[in-house]
Short mmCIF file of C-alpha atoms in Angstrom, two decimals:
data_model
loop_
_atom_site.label_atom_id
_atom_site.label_comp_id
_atom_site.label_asym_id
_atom_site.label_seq_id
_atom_site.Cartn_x
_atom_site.Cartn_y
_atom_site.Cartn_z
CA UNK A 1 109.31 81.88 31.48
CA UNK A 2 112.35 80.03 30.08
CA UNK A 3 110.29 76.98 29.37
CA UNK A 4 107.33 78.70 27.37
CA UNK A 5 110.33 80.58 25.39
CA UNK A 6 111.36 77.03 24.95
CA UNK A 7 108.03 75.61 23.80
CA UNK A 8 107.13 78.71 21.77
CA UNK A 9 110.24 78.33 19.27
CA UNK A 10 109.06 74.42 19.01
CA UNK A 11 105.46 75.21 18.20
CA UNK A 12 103.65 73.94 21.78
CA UNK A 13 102.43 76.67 22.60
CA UNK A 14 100.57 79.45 21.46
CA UNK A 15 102.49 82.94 21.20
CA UNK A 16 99.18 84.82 23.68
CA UNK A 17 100.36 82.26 26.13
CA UNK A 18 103.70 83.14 25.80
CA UNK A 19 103.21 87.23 26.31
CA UNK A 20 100.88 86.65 28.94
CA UNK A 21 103.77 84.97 30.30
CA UNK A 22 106.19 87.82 29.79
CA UNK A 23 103.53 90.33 31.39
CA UNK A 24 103.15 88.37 34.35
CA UNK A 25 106.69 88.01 34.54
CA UNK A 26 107.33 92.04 34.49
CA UNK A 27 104.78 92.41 37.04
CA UNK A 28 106.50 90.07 39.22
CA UNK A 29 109.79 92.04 38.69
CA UNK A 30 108.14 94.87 39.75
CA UNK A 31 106.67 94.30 42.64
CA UNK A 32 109.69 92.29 44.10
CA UNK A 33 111.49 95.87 43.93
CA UNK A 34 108.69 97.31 45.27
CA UNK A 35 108.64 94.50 48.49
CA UNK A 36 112.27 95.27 48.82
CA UNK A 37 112.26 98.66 48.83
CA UNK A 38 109.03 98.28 51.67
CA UNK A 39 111.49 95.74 53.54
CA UNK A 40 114.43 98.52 53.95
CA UNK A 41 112.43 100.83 55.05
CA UNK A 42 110.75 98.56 57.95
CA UNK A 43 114.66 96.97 58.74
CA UNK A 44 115.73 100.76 59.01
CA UNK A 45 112.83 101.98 60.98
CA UNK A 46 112.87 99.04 63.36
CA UNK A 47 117.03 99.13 63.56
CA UNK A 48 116.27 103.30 64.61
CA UNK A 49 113.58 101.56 67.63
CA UNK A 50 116.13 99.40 69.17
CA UNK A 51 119.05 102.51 69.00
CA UNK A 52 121.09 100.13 66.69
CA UNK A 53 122.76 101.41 62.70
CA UNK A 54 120.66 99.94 60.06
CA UNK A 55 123.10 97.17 58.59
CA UNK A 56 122.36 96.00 55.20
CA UNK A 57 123.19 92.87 55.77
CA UNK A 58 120.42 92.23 58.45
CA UNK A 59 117.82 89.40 56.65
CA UNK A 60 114.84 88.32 57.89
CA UNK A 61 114.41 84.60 59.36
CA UNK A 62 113.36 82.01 56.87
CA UNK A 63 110.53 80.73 59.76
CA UNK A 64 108.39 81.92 61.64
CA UNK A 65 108.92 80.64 65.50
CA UNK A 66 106.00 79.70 67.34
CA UNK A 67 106.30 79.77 71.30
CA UNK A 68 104.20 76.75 72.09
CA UNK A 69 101.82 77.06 75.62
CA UNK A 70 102.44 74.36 78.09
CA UNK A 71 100.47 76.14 80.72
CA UNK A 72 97.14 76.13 81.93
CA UNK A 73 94.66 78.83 81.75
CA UNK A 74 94.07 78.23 85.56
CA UNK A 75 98.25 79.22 86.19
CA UNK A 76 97.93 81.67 83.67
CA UNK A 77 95.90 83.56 85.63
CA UNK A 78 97.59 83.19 88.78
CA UNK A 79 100.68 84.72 87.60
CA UNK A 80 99.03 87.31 86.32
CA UNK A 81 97.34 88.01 89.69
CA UNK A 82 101.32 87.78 90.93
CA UNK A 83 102.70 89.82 88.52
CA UNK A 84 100.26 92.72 87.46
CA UNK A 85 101.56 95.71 88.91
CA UNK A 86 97.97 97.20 89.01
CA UNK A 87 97.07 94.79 91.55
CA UNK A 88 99.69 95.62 93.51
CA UNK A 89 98.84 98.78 93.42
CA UNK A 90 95.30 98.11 94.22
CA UNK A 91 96.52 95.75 97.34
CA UNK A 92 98.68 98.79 98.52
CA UNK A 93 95.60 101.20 98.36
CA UNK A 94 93.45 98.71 100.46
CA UNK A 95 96.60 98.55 103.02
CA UNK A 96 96.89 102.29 103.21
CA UNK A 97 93.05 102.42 103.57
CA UNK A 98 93.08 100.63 106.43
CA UNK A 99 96.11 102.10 108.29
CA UNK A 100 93.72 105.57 107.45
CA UNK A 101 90.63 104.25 109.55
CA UNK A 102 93.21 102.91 112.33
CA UNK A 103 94.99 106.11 112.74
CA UNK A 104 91.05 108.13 112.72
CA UNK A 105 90.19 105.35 115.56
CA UNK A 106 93.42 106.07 117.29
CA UNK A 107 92.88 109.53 117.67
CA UNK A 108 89.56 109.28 120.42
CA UNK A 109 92.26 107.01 122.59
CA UNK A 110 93.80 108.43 125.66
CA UNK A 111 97.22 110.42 125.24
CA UNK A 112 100.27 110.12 128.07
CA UNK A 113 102.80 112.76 127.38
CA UNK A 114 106.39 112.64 129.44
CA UNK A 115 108.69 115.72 129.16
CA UNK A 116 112.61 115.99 130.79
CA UNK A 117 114.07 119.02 130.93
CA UNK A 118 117.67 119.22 131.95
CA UNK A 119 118.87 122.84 132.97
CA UNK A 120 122.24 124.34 133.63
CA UNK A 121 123.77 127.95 134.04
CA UNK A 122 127.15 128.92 132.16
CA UNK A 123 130.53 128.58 134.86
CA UNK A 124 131.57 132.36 133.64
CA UNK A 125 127.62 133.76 134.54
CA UNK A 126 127.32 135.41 137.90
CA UNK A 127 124.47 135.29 139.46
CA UNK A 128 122.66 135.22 142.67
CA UNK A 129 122.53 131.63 142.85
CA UNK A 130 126.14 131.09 142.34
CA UNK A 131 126.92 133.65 145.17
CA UNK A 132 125.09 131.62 147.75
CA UNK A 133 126.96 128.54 146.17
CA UNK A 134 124.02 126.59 145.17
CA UNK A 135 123.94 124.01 142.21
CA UNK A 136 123.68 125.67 138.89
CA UNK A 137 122.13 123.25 137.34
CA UNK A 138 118.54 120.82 137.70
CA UNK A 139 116.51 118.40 136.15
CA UNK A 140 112.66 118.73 135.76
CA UNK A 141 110.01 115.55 135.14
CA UNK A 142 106.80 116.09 133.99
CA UNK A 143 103.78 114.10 132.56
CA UNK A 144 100.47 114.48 131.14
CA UNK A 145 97.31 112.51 130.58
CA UNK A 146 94.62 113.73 127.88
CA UNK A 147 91.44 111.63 127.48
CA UNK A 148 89.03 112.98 124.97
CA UNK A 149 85.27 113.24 126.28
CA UNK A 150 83.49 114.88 122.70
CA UNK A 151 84.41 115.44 119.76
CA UNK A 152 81.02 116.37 118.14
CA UNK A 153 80.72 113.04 115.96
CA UNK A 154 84.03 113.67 114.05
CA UNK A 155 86.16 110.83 115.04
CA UNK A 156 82.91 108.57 114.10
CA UNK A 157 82.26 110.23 110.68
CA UNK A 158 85.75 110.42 110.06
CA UNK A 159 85.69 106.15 110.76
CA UNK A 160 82.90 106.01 108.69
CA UNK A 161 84.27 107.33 106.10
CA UNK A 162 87.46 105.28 106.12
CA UNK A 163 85.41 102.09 106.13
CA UNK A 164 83.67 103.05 103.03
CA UNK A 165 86.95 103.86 101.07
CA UNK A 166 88.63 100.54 102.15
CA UNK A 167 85.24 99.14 100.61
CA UNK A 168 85.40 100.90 97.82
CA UNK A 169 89.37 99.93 97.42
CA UNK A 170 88.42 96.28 97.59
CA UNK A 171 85.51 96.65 95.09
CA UNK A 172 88.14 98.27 92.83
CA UNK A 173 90.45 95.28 93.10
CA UNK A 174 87.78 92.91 92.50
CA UNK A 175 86.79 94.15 89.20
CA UNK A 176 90.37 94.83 88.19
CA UNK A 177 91.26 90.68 88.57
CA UNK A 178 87.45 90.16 87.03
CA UNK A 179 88.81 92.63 84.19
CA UNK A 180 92.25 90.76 83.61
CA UNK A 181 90.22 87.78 84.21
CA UNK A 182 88.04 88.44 81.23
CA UNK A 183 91.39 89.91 79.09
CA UNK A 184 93.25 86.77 79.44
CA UNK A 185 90.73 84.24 78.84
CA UNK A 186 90.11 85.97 75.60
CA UNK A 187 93.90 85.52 74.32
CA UNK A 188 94.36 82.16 76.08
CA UNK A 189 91.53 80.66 74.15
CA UNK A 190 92.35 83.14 70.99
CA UNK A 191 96.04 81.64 70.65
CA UNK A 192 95.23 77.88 71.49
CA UNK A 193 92.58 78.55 68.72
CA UNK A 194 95.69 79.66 66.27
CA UNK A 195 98.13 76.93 67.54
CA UNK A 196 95.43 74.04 66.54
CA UNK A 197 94.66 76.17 62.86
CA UNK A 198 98.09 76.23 62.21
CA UNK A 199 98.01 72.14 61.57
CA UNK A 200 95.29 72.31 59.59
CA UNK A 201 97.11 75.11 56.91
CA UNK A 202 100.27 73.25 57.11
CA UNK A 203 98.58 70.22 55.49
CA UNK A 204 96.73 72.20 53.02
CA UNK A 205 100.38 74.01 52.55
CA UNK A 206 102.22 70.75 51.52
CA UNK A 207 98.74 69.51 49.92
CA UNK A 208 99.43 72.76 47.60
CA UNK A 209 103.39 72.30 47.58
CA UNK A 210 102.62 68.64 45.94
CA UNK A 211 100.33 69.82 43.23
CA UNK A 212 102.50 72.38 42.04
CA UNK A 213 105.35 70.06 41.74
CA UNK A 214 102.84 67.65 39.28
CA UNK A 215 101.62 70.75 37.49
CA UNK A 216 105.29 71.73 37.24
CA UNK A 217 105.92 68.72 35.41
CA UNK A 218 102.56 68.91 33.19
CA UNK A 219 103.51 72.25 32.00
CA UNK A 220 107.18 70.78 31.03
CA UNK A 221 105.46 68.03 29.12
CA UNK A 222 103.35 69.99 27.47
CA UNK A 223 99.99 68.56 28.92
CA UNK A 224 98.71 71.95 30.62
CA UNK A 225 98.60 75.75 29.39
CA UNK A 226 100.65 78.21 31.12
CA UNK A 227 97.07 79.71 32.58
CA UNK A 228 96.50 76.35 34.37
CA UNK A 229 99.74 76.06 35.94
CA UNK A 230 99.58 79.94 37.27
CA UNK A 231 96.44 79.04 38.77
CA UNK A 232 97.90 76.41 40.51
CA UNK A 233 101.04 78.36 41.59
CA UNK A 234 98.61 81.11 43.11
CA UNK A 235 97.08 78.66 44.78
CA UNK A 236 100.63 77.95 46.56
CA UNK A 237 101.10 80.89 46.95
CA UNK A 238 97.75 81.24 48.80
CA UNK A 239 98.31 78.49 50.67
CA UNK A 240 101.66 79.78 52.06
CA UNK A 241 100.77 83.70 52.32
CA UNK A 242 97.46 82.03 54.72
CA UNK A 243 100.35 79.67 56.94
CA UNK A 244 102.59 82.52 57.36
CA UNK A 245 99.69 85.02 58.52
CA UNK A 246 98.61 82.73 61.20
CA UNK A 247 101.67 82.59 62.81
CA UNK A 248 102.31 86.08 62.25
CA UNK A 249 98.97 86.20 64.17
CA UNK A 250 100.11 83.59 66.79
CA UNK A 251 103.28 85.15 67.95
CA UNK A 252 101.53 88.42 68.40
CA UNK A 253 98.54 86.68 70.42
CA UNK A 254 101.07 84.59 72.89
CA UNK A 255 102.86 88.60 73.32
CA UNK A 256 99.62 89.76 74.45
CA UNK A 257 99.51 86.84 76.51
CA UNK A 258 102.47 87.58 78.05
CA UNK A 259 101.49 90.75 78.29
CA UNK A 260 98.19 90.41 79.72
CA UNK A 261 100.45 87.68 82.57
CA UNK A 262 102.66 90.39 83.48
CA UNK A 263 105.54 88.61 82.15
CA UNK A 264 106.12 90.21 78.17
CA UNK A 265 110.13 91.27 79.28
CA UNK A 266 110.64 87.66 80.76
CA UNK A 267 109.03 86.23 77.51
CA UNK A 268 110.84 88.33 74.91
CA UNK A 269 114.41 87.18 76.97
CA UNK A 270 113.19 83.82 76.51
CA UNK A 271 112.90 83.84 72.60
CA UNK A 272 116.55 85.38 72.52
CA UNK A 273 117.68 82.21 74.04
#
């Protein structure tokens, strides 16, 4: 804006130029405030999340960091089988399954029952047998055998039924690993995807970076309009917003990731060290 001031007192350039210049220039005013007034908002609704006072002097980080994978997808999904807690709780329904159909087998076993009973009259009590001075006191054994001979089918319905719900409990697992399976194959291949595009709109970043700096010094010259060197500038600016969305959209694929592994605390620990 200085510059086409400038050039507009020496006669370079036209005085259109010039106010389209000053328009563009207002605009950009504006909708800085605007961006900074959004930005508060998010730092004090975000400071309110994590329980801490919203601080004014909190800025945002300059880059972007991007958690690079040095995994497999292979590991990936074994320590997601390790970690998921709905696996677990899948195994622990199989387990408990199968101690159900054990304890309905149990039950047509035989049964040995063994009772002592230990008996002893007070020293104050009179009685009859303390007149003939006899012991006052005893100890009784006794034991018991029951074998079941029909039960009407119960006990083998009852193991029937057990057997199908430990089937059903293992079918359930199976297509809950099939299910994470297919969930983390999708954001493995998803963020290596983003991690190799983010090489590509670097380049075309500096590319951009490098033909603003020529235009720059066109426009100071004299040899381009002020039109031609916005055009390039939005063209940075393109270039940059583009660069910055990606990895916006990486780091939120690898916390999926993480997510999707069972391992999203662990990870977020990691990037505060």
């Amino acid at each position: 804006m200085e510059i086409a001031e400038i050039k507009l007192k020496q006669g370079n350039i036209a005085e259109f130029e010039v106010l389209n210049l000053r328009v563009q220039h207002r605009l950009a005013n504006d909708n800085l405030i605007q961006n900074q007034n959004n930005f508060r908002s998010q730092i004090i609704t975000f400071m309110r999340i994590l329980g801490t006072k919203p601080d004014s002097t909190i800025l945002p980080e300059q880059n972007i960091r991007i958690d690079s994978i040095d995994f497999s997808f292979n590991e990936a999904f074994e320590r997601a089988i390790k970690n998921r807690c709905e696996l677990k709780q899948a195994e622990i329904s199989i387990a408990k399954a199968k101690l159900n159909k054990d304890e309905i087998s149990g039950s047509f076993s035989p049964i040995f029952q063994f009772s002592v009973l230990y008996n002893r009259s007070s020293n104050i009590e009179k009685n009859l047998i303390q007149s003939l001075n006899l012991p006052n006191y005893g100890l009784n054994l006794s034991g018991s055998i029951s074998i079941p001979l029909f039960d009407g089918g119960r006990i083998s319905s009852g193991v029937e039924i057990a057997e199908r719900n430990i089937l059903v409990q293992e079918n359930n697992y199976q297509q809950l690993k099939e299910d994470i399976w297919a969930d983390l194959e999708i954001r493995y291949r998803t963020l290596v995807l983003f991690i190799k595009r983010l090489g590509a709109l670097q380049l075309s970043l500096e590319t951009a970076a490098e033909a603003l700096n020529i235009a720059e010094l066109r426009f100071r010259s004299g040899e381009i309009t002020s039109s031609e060197i916005e055009n390039v500038r939005n063209r940075y600016t393109l270039a940059k917003n583009s660069l910055d969305n990606a990895k916006i959209s990486c780091v939120i694929q690898r916390a999926g990731l993480a997510k999707a592994m069972g391992e999203f605390f662990p990870w977020v620990e990691s990037l505060r060290k």
